[in-house]
Coordinates of C-alpha atoms and ligand atoms in Angstrom, one line a residue:
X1 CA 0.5 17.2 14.4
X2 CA -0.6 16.8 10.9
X3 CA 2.9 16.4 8.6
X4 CA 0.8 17.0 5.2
X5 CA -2.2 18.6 4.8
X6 CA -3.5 18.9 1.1
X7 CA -6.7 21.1 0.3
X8 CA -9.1 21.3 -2.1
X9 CA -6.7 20.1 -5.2
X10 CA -7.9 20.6 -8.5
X11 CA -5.9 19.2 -11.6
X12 CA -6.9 19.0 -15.3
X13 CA -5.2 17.7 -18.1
X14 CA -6.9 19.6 -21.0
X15 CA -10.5 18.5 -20.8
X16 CA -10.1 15.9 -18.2
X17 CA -10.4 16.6 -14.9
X18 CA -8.3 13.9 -13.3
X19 CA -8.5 16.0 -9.6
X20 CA -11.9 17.4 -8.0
X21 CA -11.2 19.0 -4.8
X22 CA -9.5 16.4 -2.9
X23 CA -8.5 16.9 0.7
X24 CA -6.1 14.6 2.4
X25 CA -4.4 14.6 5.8
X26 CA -1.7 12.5 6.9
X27 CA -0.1 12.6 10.6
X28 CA 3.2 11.8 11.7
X29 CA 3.8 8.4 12.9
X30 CA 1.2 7.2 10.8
X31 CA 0.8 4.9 8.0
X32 CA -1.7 7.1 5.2
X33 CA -2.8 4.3 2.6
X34 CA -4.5 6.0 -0.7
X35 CA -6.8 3.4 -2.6
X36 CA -8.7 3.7 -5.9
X37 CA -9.2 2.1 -9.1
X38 CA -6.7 2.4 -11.8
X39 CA -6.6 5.8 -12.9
X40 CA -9.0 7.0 -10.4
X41 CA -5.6 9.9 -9.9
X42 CA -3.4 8.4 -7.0
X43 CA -0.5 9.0 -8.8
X44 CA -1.6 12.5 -10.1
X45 CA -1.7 13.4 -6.3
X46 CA 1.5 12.4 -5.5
X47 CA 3.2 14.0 -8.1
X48 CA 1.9 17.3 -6.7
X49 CA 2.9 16.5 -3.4
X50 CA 5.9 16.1 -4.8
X51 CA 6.0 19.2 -7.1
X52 CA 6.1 17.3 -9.9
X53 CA 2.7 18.3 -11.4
X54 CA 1.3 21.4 -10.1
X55 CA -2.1 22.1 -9.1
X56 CA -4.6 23.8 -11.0
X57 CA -5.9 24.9 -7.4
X58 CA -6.1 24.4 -4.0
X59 CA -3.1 24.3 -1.3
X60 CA -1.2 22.5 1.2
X61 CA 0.9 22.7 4.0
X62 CA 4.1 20.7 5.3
X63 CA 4.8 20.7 9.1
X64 CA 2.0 23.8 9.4
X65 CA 3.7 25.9 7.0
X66 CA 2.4 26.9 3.3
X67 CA 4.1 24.0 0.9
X68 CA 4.0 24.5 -2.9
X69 CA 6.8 22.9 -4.3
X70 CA 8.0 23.9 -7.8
X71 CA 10.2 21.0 -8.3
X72 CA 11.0 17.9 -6.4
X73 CA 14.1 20.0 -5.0
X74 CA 11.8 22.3 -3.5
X75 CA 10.0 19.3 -1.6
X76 CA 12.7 18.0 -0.5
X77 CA 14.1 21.2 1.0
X78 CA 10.4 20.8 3.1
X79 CA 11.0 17.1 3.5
X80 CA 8.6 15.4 1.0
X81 CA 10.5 12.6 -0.9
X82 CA 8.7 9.5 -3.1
X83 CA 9.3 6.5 -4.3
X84 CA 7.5 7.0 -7.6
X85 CA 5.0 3.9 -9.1
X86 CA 7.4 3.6 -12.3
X87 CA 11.1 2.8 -11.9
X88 CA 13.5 5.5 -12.1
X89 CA 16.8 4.0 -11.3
X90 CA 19.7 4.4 -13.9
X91 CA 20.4 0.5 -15.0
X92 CA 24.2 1.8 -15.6
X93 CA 25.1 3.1 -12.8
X94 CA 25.5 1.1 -9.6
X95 CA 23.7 1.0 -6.5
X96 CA 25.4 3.9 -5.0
X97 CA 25.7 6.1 -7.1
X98 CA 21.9 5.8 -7.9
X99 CA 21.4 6.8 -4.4
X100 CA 23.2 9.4 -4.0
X101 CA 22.9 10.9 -7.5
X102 CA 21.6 14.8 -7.8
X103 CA 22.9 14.9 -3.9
X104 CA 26.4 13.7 -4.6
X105 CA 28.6 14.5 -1.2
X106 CA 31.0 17.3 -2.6
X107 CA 34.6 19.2 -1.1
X108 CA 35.5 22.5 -1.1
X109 CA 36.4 22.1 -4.9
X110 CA 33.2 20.1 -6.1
X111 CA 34.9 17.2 -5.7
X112 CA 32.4 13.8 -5.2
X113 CA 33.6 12.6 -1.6
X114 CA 33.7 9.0 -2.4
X115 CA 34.0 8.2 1.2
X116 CA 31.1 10.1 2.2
X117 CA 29.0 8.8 -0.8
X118 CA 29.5 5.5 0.7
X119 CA 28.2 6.5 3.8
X120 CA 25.0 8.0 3.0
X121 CA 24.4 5.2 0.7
X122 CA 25.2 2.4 3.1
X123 CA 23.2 4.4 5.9
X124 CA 20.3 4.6 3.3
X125 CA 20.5 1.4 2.4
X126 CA 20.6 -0.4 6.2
X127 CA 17.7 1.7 6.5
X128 CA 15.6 -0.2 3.9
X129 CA 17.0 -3.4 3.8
X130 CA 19.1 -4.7 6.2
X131 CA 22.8 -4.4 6.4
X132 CA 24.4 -6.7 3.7
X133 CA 21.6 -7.3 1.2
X134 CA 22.3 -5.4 -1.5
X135 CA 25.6 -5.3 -3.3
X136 CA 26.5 -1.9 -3.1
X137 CA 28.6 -2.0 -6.0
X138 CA 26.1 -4.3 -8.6
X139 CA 24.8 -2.1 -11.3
X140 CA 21.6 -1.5 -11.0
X141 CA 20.3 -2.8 -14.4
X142 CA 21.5 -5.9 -13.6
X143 CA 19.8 -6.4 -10.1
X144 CA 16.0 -8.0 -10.0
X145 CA 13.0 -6.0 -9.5
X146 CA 12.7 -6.1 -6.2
X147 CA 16.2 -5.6 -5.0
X148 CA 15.8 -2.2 -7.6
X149 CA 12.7 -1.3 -5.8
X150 CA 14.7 -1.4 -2.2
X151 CA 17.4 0.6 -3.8
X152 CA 14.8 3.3 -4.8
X153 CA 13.5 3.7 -1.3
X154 CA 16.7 4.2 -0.1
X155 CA 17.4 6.4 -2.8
X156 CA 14.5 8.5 -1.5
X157 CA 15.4 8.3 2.3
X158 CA 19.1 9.5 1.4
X159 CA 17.6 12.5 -0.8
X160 CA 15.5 13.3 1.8
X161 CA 18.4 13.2 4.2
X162 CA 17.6 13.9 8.0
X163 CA 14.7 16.3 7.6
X164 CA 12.7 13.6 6.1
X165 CA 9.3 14.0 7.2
X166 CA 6.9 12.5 4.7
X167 CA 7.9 9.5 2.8
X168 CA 5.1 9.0 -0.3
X169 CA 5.4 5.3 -1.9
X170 CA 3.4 4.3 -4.8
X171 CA 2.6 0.6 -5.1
X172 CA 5.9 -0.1 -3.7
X173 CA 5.4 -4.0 -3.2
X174 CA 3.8 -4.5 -7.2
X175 CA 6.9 -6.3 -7.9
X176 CA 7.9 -7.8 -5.0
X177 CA 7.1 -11.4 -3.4
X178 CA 5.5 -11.8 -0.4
X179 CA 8.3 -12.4 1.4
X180 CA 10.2 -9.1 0.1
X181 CA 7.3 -7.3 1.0
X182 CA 7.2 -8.5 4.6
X183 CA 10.5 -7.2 4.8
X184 CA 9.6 -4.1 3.3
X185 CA 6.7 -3.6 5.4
X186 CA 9.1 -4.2 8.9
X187 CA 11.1 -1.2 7.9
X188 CA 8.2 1.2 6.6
X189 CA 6.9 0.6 10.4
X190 CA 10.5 1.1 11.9
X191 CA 10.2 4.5 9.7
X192 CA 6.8 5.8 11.0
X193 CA 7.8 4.7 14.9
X194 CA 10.6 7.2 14.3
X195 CA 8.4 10.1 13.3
X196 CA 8.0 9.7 9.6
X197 CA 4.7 10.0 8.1
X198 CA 4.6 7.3 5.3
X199 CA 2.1 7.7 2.4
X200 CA 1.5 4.2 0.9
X201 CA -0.7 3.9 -2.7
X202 CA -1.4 0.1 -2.9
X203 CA -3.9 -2.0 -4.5
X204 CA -3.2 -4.8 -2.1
X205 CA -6.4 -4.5 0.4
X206 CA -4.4 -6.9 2.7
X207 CA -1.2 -5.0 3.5
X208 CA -3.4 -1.8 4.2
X209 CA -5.3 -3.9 6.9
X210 CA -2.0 -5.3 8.0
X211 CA -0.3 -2.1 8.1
X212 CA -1.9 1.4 7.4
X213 CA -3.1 3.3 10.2
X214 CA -6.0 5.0 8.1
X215 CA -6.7 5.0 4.7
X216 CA -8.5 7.3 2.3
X217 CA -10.1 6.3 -1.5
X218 CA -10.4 7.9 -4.3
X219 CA -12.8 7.9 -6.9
X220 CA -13.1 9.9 -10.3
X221 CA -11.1 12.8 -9.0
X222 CA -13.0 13.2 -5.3
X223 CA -12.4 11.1 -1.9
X224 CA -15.1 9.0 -1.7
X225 CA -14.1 7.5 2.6
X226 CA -11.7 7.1 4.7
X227 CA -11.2 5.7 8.0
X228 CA -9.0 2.8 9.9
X229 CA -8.5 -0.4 7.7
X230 CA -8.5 -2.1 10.9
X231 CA -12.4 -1.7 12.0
X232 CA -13.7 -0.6 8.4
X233 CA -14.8 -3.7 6.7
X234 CA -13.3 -4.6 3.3
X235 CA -16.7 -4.7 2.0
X236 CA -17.0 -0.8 2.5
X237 CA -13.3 0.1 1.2
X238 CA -14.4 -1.9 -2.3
X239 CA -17.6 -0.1 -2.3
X240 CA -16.0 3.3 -1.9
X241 CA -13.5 2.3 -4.5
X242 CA -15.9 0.7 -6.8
X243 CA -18.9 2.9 -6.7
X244 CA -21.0 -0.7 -6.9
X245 CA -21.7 -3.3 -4.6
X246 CA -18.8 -5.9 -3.4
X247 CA -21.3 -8.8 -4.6
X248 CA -21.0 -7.3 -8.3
X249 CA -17.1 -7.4 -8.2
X250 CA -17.3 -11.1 -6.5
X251 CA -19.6 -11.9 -9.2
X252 CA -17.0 -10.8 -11.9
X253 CA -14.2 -12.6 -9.4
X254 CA -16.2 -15.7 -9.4
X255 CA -16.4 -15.5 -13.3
X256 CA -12.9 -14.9 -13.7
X257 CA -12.4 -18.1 -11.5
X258 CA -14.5 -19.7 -14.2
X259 CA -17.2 -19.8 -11.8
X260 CA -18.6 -23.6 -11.7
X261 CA -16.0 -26.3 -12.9
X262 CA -13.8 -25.1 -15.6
X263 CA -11.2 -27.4 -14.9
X264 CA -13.4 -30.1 -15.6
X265 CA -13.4 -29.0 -19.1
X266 CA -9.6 -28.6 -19.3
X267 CA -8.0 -30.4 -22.0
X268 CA -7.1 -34.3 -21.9
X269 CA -4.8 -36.2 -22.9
X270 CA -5.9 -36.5 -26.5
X271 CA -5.1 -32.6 -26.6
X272 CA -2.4 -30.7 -29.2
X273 CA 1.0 -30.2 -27.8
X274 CA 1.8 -27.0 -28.3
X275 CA 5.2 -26.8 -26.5
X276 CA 7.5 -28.8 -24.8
X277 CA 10.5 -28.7 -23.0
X278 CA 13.4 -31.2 -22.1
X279 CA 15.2 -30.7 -19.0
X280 CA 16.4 -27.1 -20.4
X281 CA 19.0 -25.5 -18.9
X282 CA 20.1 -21.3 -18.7
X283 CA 23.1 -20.1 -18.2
X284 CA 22.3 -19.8 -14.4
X285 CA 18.7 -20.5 -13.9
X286 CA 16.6 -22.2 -15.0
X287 CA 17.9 -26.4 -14.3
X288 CA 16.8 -28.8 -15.9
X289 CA 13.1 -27.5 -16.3
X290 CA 11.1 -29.9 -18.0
X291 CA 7.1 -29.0 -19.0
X292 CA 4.8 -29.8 -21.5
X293 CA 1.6 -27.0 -22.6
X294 CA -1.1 -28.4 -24.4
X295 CA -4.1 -26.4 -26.3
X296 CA -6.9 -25.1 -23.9
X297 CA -4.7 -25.0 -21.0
X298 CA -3.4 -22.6 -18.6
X299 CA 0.1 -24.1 -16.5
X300 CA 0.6 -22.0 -13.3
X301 CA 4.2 -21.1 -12.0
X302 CA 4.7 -20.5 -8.6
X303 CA 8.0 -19.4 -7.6
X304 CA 9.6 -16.5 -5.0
X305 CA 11.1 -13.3 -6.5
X306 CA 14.8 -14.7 -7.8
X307 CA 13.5 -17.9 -8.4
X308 CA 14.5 -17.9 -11.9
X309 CA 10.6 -17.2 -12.8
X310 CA 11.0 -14.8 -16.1
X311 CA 14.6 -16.7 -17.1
X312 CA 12.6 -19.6 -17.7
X313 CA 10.0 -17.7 -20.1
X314 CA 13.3 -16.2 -21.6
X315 CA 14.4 -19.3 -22.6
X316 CA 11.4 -20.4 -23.9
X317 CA 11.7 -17.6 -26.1
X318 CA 14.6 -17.7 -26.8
X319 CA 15.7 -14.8 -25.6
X320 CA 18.3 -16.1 -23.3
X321 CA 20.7 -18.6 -24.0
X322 CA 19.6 -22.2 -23.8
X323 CA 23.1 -24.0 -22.6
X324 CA 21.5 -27.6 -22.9
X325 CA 17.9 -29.0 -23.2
X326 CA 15.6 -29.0 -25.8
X327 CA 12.7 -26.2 -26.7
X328 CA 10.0 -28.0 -29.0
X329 CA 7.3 -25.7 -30.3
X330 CA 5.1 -26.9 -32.2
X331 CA 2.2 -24.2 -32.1
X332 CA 1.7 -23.4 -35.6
X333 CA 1.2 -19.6 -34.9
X334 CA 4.1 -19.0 -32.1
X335 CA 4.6 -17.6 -29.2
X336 CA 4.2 -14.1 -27.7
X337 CA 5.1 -12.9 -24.3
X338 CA 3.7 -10.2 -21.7
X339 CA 7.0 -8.8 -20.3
X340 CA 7.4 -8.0 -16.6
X341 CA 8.9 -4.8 -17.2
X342 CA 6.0 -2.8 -19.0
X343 CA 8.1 0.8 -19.1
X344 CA 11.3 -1.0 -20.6
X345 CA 10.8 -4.0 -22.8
X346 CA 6.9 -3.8 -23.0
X347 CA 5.8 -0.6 -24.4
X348 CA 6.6 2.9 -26.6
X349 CA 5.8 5.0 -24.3
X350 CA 6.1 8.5 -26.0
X351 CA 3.5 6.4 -29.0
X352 CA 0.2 6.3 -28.5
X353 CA -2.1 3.8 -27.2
X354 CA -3.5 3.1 -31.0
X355 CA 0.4 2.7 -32.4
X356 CA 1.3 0.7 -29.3
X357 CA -1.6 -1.9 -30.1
X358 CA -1.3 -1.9 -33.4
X359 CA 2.5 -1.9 -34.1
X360 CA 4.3 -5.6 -33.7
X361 CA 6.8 -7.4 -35.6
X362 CA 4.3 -9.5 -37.1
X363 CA 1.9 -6.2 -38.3
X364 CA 1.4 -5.5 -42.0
X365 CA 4.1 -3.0 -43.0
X366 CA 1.7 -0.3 -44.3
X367 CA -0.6 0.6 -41.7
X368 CA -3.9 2.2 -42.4
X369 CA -4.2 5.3 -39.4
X370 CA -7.8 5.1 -39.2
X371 CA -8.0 1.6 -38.8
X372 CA -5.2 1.5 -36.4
X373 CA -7.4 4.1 -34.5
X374 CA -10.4 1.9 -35.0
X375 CA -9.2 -1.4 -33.6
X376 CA -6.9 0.7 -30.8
X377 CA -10.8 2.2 -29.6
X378 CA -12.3 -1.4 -29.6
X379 CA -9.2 -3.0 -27.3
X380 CA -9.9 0.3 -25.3
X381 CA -13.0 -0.6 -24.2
X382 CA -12.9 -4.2 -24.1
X383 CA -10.5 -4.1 -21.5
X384 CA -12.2 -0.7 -19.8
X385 CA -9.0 1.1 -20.5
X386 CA -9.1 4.3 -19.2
X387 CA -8.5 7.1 -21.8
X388 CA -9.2 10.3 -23.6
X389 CA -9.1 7.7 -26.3
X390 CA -7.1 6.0 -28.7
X391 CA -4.7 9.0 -29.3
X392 CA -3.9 9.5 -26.0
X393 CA 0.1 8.7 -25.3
X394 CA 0.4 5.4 -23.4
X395 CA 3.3 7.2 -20.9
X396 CA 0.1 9.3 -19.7
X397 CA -1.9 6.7 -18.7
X398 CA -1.8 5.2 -15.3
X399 CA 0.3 2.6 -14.3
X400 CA -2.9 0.0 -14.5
X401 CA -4.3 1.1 -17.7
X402 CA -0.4 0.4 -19.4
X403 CA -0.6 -2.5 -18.5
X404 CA -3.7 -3.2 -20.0
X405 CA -2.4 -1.8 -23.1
X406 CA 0.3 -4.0 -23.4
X407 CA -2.1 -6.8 -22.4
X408 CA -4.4 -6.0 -25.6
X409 CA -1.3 -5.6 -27.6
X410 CA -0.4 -9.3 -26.8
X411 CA -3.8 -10.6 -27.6
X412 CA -4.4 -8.7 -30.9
X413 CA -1.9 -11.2 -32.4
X414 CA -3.5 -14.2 -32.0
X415 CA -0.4 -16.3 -31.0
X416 CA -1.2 -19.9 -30.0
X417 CA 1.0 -19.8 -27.1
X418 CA 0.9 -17.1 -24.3
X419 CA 3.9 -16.5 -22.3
X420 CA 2.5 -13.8 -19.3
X421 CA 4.7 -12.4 -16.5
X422 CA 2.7 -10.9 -13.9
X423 CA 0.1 -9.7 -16.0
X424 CA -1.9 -7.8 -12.8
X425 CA 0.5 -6.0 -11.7
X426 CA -0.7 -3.0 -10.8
X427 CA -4.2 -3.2 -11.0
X428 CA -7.0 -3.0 -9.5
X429 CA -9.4 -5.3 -7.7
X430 CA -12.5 -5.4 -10.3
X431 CA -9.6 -4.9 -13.8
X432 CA -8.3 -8.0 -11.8
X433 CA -11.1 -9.8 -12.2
X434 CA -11.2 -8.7 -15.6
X435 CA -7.8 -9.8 -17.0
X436 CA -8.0 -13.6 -15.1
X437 CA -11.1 -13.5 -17.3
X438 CA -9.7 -12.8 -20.0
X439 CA -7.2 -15.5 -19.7
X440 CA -9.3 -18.7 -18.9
X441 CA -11.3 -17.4 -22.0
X442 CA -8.5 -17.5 -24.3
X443 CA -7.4 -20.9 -22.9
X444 CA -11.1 -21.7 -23.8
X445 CA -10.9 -21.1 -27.4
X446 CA -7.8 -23.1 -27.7
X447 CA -4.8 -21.0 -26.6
X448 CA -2.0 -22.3 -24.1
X449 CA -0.6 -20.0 -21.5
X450 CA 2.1 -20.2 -19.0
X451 CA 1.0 -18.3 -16.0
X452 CA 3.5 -16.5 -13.6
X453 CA 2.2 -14.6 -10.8
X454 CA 3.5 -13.4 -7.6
X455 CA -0.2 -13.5 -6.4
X456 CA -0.5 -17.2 -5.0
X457 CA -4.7 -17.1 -4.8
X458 CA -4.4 -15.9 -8.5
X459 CA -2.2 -19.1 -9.7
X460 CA -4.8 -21.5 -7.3
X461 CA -8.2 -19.5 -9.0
X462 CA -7.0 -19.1 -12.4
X463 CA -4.6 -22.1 -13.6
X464 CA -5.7 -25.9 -14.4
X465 CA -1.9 -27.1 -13.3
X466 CA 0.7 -25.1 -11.2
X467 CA 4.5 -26.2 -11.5
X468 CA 6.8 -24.6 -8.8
X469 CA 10.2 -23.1 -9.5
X470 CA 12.4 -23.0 -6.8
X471 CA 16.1 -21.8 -6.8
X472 CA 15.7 -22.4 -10.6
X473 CA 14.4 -25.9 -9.8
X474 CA 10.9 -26.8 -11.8
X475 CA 9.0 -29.0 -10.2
X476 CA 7.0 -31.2 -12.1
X477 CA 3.2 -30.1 -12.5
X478 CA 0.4 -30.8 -10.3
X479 CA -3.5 -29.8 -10.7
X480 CA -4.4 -26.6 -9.4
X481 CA -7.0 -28.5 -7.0
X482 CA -4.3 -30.4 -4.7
X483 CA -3.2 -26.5 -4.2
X484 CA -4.1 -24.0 -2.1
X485 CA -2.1 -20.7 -0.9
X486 CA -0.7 -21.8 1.9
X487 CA 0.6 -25.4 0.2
X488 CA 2.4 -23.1 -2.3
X489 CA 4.2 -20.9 -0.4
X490 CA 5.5 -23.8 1.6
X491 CA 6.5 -25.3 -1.5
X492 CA 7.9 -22.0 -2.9
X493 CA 10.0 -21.0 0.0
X494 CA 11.2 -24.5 1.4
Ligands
ATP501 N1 0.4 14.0 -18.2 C1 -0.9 13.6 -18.4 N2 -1.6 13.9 -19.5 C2 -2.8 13.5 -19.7 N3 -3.5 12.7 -18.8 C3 -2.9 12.3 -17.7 C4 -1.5 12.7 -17.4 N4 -1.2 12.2 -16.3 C5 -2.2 11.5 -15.8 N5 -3.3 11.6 -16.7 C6 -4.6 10.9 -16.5 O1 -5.0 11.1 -15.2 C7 -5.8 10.0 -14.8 C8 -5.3 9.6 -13.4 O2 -4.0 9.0 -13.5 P1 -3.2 8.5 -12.3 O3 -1.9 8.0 -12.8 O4 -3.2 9.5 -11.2 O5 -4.0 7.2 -11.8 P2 -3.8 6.2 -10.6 O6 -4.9 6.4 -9.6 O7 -2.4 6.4 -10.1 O8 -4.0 4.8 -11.3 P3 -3.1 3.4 -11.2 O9 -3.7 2.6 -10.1 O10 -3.4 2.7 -12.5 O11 -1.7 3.7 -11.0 C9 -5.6 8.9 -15.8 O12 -6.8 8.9 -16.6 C10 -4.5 9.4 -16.7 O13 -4.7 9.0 -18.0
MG502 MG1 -0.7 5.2 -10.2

């Protein structure tokens, strides 16, 4: 029995037409992965489904019946709950009372049942990860990203309550490490054996082999294939995502990787230091971390989620306290960093694409608009950002093309030293490519950059030495060549 069945959806926003008559159907029991490039209008979908956005035409149905939800009440009433692709938890309140907020357990008076709140939000919680993991009481600001994502799942799971019936999660394991999202993935197939039919938007072609039943891509507004990930060769899902052949995207991979021996020209000894550090300590994490960056290089760090990854580019910063240790810069034009958290730290997002580029600490004070607009159109298609152009607001973008935004505004200011925290996040397999590019190419004309990625074959393609944090632990540096994936993860995890 289908649980969702969408038809024919149609969805502009003024003159783009983001949706073009897209059909989708999604079983119960089933695993539904939805592909397609950054901006191709994943998201867009799902926010209908979920009554967020509502369709210009078309229908759907829930369980048989006619479904068109005004509000995300109205879906949920049917069922339909979502794990949206930004993060929507409040950082104030803890982890319970994000879950069970806007469904708060009341008594005959509108009191908040504390007992009860409890309940659903342990219940919820077991659900998604385990009994124990998560502190129910830790704020949820101060927990990392991937112990926030789990929280939101449950979050959804407890607002969809027991007449949960779809479950819609957009890139739900962008943030997490692989083996979070193992985890994750054990309890989204304990959820569909139970009846729940699981909509999963992911740019990772792997999990969808490993664990979607069928999968349908988008392209420019349309679906463009579909079938089981299982017997359908990745060639074909990258084609139908793409609209070009794989050997193009491997050729742009392949380029990215530097193609034929760039480490060979990575810097020697006789290179400038550009930073340095001297067994620096954080308040918790990191210990002791020792590392030298020289011009023209690009050091790798591999490390689990909660490894004290983004403390340690805190530190360098500055940003955290530095309890002992030494940091020694000595690039001439300074450091810039690529934050994790695009939506919080990283970008204005009510501003538009233009201002987010062009405004920085370091920017002239009096702006001229039209060169603002200028420079924000060439960064737009230098890194194929996908726009109405450079006036569009940057929180209307999809998640992939933000990212690139706050990519571009990094590199417009020419820092010596590059500091980037999981700068792929969230996109997609040929912007990929792109952005690794990007990166060696810099390193080429002389930049340094420190280099953390979840995404182990990234760190192995892309680095010329990977260090390995572990519990806070830095170990010292080795060249990318004695790594591989598997060597890593070993390392990583041990
Ligand atoms: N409120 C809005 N106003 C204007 N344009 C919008 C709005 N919401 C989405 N869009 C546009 O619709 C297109 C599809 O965006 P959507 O977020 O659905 O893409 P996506 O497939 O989820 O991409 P990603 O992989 O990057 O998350 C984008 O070009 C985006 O700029
Ligand atoms: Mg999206």
């Amino acid at each position: 029995m289908n649980a969702l069945v969408v038809s024919a959806i149609e969805k502009s926003f003024g003159p783009v037409d983001v949706l073009r008559g897209v059909d989708l159907e999604v079983h119960g029991s089933e695993v539904h992965a939805v592909l397609g490039e950054n901006g191709a209008g994943k998201s867009t979908l799902m926010r209908i489904v979920l009554g967020l956005e509502h369709a210009d035409r078309g229908t759907m149905t829930v369980g048989g019946k006619p479904y068109a939800p005004r509000n995300p009440a109205d879906a949920r009433r049917a069922g339909v709950v979502m794990v949206p692709q930004e993060r929507t938890l409040c950082p104030h309140l803890d982890v319970i009372e994000n879950i069970v907020l806007g469904i708060e357990p009341s008594g005959p008076l509108g009191v908040l049942r504390e007992k009860d709140a409890v309940a659903v939000a342990t219940r919820a919680l077991a659900l998604v990860a385990g009994e124990g993991r998560i502190p129910i009481r830790a704020r949820a600001g101060a927990m990392s990203v991937a112990d926030q994502q789990l929280v939101e799942i449950a979050r959804a799971l407890a607002q969809g309550g027991e007449s949960a019936r779809v479950l819609v999660l957009d890139e739900p394991t962008a943030s997490l490490g692989k083996s979070d999202a193992d985890r994750l993935f054990e309890r989204v197939r304990a959820l569909k054996e139970s009846g729940l039919a699981v909509v999963l938007v992911t740019h990772f072609l792997g999990d969808v082999r490993d664990h979607a039943d069928r999968y349908t891509v988008l392209r420019d507004g349309k679906v463009q294939g579909s079938g089981d990930p299982k017997t359908a060769p990745p060639e074909q899902i990258v084609h139908e995502m793409l609209g070009r052949e794989l050997e193009s995207v491997r050729g742009e991979a392949d380029a990215a990787k530097g193609g034929a021996g760039y480490r060979g020209e990575a810097p020697g000894g006789g290179a400038e230091t550009l930073l340095e550090l001297r067994t620096v300590a954080g308040v918790a994490k990191p210990r002791a971390a020792s590392l030298t960056l020289k011009r023209g290089e690009i050091l790798g760090i591999a490390g689990l989620v909660g490894s004290g990854r983004t403390e340690l580019l805190r530190a360098i910063l500055g940003l955290d306290r530095v309890k002992s240790g030494e940091v020694v810069v000595t690039a001439p034009r300074g450091m810039g960093l690529l934050s994790e958290d695009r939506g919080g730290e990283g970008l204005m997002l009510g501003r538009s694409i233009a201002e987010n580029i062009a405004l920085s600490p370091r920017g002239p004070l009096f702006v001229n608009p039209s060169h603002t607009r200028a420079d924000g159109a060439r960064w737009i298609s230098e890194l194929s950002v996908r726009s109405s152009g450079p006036d569009q607001r940057v929180g209307d973008l999809s998640g992939g093309n933000q990212q690139k935004v706050q990519i571009a505004r990094l590199l417009r200011e020419d820092f010596d030293v590059l500091l980037v925290d999981e700068p792929t996040r969230g996109i997609d397999v040929a912007s990929k490519a792109q952005v690794l590019d990007l990166l060696r190419e810099l390193a080429g004309k002389g930049k340094g950059i420190i280099l953390v990625s979840s995404q182990l074959d990234e760190l192995v393609s892309t680095c010329d030495r990977i260090a390995v944090l572990r519990r806070g632990e830095l170990s010292a540096s080795r060249p990318a060549t004695e790594w591989d994936e598997e060597k890593l993860l070993l390392e990583a995890a041990s």
